[in-house]
PDB file of C-alpha atoms in Angstrom:
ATOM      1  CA  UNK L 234     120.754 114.593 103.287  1.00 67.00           C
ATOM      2  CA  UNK L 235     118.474 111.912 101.497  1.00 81.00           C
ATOM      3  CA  UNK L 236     114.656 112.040 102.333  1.00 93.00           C
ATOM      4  CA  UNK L 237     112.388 109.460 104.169  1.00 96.00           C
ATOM      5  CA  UNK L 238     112.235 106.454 102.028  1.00 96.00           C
ATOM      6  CA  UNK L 239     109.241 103.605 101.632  1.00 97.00           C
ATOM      7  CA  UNK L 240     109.271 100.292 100.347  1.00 97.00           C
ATOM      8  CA  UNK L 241     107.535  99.017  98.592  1.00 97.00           C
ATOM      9  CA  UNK L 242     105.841 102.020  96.854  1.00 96.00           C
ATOM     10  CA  UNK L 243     103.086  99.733  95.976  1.00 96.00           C
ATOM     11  CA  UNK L 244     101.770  96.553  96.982  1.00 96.00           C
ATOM     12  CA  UNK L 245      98.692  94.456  95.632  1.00 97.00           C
ATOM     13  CA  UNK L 246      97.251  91.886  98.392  1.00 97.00           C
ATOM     14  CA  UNK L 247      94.297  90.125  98.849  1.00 97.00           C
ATOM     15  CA  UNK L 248      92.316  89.491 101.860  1.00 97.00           C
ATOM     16  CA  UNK L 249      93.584  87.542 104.563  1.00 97.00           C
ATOM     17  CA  UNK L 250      96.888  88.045 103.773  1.00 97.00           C
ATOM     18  CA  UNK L 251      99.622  89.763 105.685  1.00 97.00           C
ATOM     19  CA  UNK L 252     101.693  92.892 104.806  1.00 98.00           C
ATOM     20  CA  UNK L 253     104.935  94.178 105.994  1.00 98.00           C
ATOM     21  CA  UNK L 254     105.834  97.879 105.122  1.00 98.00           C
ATOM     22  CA  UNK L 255     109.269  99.256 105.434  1.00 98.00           C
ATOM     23  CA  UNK L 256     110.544 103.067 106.310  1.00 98.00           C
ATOM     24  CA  UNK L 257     114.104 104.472 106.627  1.00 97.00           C
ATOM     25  CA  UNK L 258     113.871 107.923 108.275  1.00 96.00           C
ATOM     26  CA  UNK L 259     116.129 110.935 107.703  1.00 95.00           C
ATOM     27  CA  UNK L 260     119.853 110.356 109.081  1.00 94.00           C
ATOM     28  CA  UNK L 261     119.813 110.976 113.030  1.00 92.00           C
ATOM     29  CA  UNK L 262     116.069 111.286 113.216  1.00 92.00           C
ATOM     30  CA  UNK L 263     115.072 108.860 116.187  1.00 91.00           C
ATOM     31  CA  UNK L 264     111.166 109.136 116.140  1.00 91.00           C
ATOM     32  CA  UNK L 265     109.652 107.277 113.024  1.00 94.00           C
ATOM     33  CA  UNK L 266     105.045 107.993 113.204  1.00 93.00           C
ATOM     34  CA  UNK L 267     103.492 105.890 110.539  1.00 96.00           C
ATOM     35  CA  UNK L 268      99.886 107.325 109.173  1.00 95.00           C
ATOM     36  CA  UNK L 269      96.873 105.961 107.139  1.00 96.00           C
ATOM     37  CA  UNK L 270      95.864 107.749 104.328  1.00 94.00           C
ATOM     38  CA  UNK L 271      92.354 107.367 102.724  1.00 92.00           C
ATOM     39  CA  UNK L 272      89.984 109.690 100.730  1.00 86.00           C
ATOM     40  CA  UNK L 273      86.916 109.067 102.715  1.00 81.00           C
ATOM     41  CA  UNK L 274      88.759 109.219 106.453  1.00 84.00           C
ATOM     42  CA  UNK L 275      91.680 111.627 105.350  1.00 87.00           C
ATOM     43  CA  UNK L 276      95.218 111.425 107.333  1.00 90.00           C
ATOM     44  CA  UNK L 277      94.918 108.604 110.431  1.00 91.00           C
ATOM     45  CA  UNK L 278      97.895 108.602 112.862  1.00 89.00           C
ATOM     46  CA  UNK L 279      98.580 104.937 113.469  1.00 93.00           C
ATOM     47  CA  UNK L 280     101.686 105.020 115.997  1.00 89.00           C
ATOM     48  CA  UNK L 281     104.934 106.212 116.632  1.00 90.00           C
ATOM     49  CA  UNK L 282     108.260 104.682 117.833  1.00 92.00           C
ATOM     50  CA  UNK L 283     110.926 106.611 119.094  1.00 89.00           C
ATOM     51  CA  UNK L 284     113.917 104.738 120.154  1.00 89.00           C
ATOM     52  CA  UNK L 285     112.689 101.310 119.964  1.00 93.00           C
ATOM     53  CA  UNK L 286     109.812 102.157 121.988  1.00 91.00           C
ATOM     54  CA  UNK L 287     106.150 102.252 120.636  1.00 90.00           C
ATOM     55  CA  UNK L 288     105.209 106.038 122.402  1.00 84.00           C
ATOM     56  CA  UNK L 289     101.815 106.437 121.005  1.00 82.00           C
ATOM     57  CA  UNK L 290      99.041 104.381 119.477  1.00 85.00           C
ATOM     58  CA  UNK L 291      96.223 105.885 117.200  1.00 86.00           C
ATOM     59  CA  UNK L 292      92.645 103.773 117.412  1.00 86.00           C
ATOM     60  CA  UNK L 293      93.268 101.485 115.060  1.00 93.00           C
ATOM     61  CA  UNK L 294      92.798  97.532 115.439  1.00 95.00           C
ATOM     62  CA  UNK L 295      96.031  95.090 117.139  1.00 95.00           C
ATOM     63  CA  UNK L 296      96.018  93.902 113.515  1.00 97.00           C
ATOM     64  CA  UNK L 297      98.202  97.075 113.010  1.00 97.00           C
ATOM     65  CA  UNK L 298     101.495  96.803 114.467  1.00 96.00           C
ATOM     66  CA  UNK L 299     104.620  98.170 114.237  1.00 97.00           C
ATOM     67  CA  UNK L 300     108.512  98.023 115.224  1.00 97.00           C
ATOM     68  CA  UNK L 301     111.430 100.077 114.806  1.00 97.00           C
ATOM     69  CA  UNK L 302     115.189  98.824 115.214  1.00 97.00           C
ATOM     70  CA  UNK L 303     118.154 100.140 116.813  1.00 95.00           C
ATOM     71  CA  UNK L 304     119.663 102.087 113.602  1.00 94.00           C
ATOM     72  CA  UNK L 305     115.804 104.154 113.580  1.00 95.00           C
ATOM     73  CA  UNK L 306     114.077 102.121 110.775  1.00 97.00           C
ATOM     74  CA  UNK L 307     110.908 101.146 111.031  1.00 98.00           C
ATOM     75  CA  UNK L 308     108.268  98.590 109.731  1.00 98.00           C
ATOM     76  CA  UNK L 309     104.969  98.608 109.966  1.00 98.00           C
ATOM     77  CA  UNK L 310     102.607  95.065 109.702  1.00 98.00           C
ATOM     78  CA  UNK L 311      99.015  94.790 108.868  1.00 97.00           C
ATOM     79  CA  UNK L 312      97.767  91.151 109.603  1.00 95.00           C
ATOM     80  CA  UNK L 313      94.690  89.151 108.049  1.00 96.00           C
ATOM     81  CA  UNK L 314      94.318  92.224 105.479  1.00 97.00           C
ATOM     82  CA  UNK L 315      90.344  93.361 104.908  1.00 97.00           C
ATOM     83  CA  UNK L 316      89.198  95.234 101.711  1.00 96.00           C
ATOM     84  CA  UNK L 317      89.148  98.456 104.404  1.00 95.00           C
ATOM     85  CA  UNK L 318      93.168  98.377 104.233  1.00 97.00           C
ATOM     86  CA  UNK L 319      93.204  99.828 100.923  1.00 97.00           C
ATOM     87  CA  UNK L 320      94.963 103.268 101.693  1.00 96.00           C
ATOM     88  CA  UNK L 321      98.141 105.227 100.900  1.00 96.00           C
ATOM     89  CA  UNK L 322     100.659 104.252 104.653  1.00 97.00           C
ATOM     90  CA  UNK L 323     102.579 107.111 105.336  1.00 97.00           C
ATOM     91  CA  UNK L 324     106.274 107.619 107.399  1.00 96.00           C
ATOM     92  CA  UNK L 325     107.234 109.979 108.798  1.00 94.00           C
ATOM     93  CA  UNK L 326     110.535 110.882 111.023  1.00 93.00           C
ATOM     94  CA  UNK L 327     111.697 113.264 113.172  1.00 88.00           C
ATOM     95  CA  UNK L 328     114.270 114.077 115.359  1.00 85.00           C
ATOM     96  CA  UNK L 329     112.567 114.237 118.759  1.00 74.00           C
ATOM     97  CA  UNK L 330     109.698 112.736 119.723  1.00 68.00           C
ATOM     98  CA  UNK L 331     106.665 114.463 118.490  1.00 64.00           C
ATOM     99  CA  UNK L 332     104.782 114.666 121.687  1.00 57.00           C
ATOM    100  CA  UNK L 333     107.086 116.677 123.532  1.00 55.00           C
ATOM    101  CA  UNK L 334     106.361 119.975 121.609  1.00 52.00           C
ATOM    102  CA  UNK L 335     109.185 120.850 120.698  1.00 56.00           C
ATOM    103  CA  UNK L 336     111.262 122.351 117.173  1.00 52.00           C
ATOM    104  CA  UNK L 337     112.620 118.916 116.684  1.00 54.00           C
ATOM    105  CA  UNK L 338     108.971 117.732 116.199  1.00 72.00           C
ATOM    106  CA  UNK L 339     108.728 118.986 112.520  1.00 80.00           C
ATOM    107  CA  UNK L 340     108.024 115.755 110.715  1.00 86.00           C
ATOM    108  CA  UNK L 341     109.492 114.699 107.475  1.00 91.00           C
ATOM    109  CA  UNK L 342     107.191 112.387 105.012  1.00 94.00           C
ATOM    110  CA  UNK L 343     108.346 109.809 103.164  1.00 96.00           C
ATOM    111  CA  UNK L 344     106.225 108.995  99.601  1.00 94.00           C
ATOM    112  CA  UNK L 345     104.249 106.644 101.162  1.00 96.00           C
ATOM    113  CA  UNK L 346     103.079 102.818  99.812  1.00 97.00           C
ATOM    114  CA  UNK L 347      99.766 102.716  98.082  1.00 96.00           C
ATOM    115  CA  UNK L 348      98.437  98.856  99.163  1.00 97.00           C
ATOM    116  CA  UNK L 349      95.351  97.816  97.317  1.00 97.00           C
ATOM    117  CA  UNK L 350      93.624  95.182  99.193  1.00 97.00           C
ATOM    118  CA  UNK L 351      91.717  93.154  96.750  1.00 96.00           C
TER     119      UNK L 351
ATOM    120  CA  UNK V  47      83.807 115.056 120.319  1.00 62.00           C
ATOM    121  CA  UNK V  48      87.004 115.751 119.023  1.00 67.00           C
ATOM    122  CA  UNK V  49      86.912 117.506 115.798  1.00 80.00           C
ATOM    123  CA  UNK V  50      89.507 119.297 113.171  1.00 88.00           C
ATOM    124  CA  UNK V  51      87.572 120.822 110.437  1.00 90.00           C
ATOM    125  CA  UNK V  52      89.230 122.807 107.075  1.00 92.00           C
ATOM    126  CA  UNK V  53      86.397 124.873 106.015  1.00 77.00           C
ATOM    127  CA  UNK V  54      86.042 123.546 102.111  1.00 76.00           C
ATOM    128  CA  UNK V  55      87.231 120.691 100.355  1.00 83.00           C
ATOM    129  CA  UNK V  56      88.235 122.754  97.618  1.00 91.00           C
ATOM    130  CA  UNK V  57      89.697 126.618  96.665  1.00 92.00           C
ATOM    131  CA  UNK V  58      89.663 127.953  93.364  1.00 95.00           C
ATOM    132  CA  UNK V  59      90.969 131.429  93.105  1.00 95.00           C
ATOM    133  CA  UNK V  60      92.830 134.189  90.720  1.00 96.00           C
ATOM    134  CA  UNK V  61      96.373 134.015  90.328  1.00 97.00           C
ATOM    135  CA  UNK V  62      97.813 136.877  92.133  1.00 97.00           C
ATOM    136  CA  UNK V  63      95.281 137.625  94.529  1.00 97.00           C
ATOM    137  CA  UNK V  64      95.600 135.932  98.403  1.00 97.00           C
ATOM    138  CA  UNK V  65      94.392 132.753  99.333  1.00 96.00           C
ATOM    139  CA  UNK V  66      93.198 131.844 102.937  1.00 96.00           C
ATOM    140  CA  UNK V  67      92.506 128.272 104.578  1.00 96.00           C
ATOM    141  CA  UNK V  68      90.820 127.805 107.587  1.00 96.00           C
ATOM    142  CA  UNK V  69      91.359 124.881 109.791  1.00 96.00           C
ATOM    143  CA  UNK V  70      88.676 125.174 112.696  1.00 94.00           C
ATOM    144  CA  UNK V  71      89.022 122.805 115.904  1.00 91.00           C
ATOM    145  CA  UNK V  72      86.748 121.590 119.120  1.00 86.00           C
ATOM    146  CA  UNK V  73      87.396 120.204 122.133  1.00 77.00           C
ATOM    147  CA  UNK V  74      91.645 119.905 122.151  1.00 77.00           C
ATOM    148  CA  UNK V  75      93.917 121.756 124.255  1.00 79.00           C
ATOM    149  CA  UNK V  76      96.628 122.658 121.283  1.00 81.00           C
ATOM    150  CA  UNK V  77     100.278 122.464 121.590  1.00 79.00           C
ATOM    151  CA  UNK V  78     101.177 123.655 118.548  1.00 86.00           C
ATOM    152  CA  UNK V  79      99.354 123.476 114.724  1.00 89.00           C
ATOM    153  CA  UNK V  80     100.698 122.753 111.645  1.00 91.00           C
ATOM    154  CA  UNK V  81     100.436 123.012 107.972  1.00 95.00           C
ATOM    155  CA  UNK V  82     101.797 120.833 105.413  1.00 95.00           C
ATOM    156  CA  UNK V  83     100.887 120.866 101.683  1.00 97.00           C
ATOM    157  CA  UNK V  84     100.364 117.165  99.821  1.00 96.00           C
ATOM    158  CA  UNK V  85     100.478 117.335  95.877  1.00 95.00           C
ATOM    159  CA  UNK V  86      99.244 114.296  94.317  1.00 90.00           C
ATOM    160  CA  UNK V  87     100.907 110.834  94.861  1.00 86.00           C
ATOM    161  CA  UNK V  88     103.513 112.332  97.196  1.00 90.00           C
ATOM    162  CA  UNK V  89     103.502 112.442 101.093  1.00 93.00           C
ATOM    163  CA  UNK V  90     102.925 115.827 102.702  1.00 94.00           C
ATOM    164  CA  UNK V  91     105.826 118.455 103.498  1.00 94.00           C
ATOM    165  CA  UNK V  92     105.368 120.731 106.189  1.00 91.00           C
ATOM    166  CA  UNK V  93     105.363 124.315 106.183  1.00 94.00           C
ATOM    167  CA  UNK V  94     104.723 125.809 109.182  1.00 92.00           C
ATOM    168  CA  UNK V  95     104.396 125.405 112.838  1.00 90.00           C
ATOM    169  CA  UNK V  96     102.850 128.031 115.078  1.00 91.00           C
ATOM    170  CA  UNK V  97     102.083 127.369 118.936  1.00 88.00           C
ATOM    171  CA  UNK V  98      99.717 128.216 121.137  1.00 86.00           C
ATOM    172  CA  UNK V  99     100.604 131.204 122.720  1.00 88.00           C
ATOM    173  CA  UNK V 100     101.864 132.521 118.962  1.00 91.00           C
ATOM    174  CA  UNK V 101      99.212 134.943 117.065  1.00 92.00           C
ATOM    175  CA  UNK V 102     100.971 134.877 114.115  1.00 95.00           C
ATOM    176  CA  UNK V 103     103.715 132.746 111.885  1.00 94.00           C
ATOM    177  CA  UNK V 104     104.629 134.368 108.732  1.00 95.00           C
ATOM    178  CA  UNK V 105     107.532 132.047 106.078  1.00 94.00           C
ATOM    179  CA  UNK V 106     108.039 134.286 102.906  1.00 95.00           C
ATOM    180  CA  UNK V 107     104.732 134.277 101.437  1.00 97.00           C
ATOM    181  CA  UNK V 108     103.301 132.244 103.861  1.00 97.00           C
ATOM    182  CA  UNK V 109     101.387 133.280 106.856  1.00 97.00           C
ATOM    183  CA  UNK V 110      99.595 131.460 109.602  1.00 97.00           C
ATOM    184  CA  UNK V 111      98.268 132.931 112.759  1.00 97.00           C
ATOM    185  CA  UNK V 112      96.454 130.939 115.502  1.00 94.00           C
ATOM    186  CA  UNK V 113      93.468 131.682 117.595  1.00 92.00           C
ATOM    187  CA  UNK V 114      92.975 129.997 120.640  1.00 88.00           C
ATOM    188  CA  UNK V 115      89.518 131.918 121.914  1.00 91.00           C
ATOM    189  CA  UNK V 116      88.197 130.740 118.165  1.00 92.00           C
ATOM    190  CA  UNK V 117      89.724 127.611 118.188  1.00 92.00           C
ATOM    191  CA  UNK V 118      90.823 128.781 115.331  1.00 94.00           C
ATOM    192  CA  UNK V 119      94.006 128.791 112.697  1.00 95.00           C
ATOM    193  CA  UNK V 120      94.392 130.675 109.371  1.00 97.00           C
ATOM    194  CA  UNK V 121      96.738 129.786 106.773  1.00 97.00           C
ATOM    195  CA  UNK V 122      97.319 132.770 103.632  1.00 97.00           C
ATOM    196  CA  UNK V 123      99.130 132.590 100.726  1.00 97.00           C
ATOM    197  CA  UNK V 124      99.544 135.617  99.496  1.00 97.00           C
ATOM    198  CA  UNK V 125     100.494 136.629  95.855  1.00 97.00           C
ATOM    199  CA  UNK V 126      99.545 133.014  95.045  1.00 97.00           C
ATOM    200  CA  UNK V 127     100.853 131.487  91.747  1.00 97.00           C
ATOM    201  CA  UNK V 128      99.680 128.352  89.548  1.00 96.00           C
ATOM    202  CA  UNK V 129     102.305 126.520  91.438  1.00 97.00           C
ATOM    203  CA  UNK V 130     100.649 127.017  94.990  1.00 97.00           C
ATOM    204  CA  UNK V 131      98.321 124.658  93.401  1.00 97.00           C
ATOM    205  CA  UNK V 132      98.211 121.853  96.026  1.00 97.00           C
ATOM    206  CA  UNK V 133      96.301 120.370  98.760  1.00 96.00           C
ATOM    207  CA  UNK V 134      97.011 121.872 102.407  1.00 97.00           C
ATOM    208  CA  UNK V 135      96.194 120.083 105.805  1.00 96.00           C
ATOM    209  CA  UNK V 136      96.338 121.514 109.075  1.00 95.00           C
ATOM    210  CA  UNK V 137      97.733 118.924 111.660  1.00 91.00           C
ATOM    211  CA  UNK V 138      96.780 119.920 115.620  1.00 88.00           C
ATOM    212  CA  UNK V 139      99.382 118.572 118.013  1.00 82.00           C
ATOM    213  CA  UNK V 140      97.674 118.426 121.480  1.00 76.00           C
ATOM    214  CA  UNK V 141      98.875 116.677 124.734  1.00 69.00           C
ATOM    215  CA  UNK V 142      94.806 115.907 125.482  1.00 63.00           C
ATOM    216  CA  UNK V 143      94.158 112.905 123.023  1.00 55.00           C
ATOM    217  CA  UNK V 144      96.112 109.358 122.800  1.00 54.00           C
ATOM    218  CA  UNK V 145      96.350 110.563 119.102  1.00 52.00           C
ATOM    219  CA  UNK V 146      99.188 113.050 119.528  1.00 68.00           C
ATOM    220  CA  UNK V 147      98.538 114.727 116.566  1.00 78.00           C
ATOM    221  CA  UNK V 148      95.228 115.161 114.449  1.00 85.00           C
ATOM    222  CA  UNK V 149      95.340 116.040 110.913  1.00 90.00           C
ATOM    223  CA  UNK V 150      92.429 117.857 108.515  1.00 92.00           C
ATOM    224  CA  UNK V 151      90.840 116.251 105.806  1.00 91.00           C
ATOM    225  CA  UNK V 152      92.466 119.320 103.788  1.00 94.00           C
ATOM    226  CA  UNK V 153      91.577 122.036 101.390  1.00 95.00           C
ATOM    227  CA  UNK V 154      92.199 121.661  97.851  1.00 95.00           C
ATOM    228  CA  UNK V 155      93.572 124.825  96.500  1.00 96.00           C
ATOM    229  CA  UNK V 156      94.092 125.634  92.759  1.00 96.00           C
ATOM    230  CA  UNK V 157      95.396 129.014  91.221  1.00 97.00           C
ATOM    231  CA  UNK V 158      94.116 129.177  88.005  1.00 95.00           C
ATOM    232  CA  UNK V 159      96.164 131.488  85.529  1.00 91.00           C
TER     233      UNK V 159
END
């Protein structure tokens, strides 16, 4: 069964700009979280969508926003993009939805896109 | 506030002996914890899961057990090898935050030879 998958892998921007990010989870996983990843502020959940439906929002700004379509993939867009957005943006799917606390809840990553905001 | 601490940012130890991580955490009612390892340039892969009313979690040379008086979760590789060389995070999934779950800033481990 083929992995989580990101595109781009990397992405240079500069500021101001816009940024869409792309993530196809595993076959038949419905819930697709998407995560910051910086040195200084570690692993940031930024939401997750399971079944078209955003479920859960981390405290990040509304220029963060996400979507996910009816065959599970997801995208993720960053609007007027500040130095700050410079991080490694992390998928990851499961099969249930990761707040109910269950075994499907194990969450497959993806390799992530490393955007460099300059 | 809401905190998930991993005791160091980095582990150096003796191939062959046991290595233990400690992910420490105030202030969350826990579901469940997990721990996923991250080499370099690659997205994390999980490990384990152990819940709150579980002590203990153990995956071949893995074990994790789980505190809940100590807030408190401890992850040991034992008979480590230069390939356990990695950094770990500990991820707290807790039904008390909008942030469903938290991760660690994670412990760099490396196994020297």
């Amino acid at each position: 069964k083929a992995g989580v998958t990101q595109t781009p892998r990397y992405l240079i921007k500069t500021r101001g700009q816009q940024v869409t990010l792309s993530c196809s989870p595993i076959s038949g996983h419905r819930s697709v979280s998407w995560y910051q990843q910086t040195p200084g502020q570690g692993l940031q959940f930024l939401f997750e969508y399971f079944s078209e439906t955003q479920r859960n929002k981390g405290n990040f700004p509304g220029r963060f926003s996400g979507r996910q379509f009816s065959n599970s993939r997801s995208e993720m867009n960053v609007s007027t993009l500040e130095l700050g957005d410079s991080a490694l943006y992390l998928c990851a799917s499961s099969l249930g939805e990761t707040s109910l606390g269950t075994s499907t809840d194990t969450q497959y990553f993806g390799p992530g896109t490393r955007l460099t905001v300059l | 506030s809401q905190k998930i601490e991993q005791n160091s940012e980095a582990l150096n130890i003796q191939e062959g002996k046991t290595a233990t991580l400690t992910c420490n955490y105030t202030n969350y009612s826990p579901a469940y914890l997990q721990w996923y390892r991250q080499d370099p340039g690659r997205g994390p892969v999980f490990l384990l899961l152990i819940r709150e009313n579980e002590k203990e979690k153990r995956k071949e040379r893995l074990k994790v057990t789980f505190d809940t008086t100590l807030k408190q979760s401890l992850f040991h590789i034992t008979a480590s090898q230069p390939a356990d060389s990695a950094t770990y995070l500990c991820a707290l999934a807790t039904y008390s935050s909008a942030s469903k779950i938290i991760f660690g800033s994670g412990t760099r481990l490396s196994i020297r030879p």
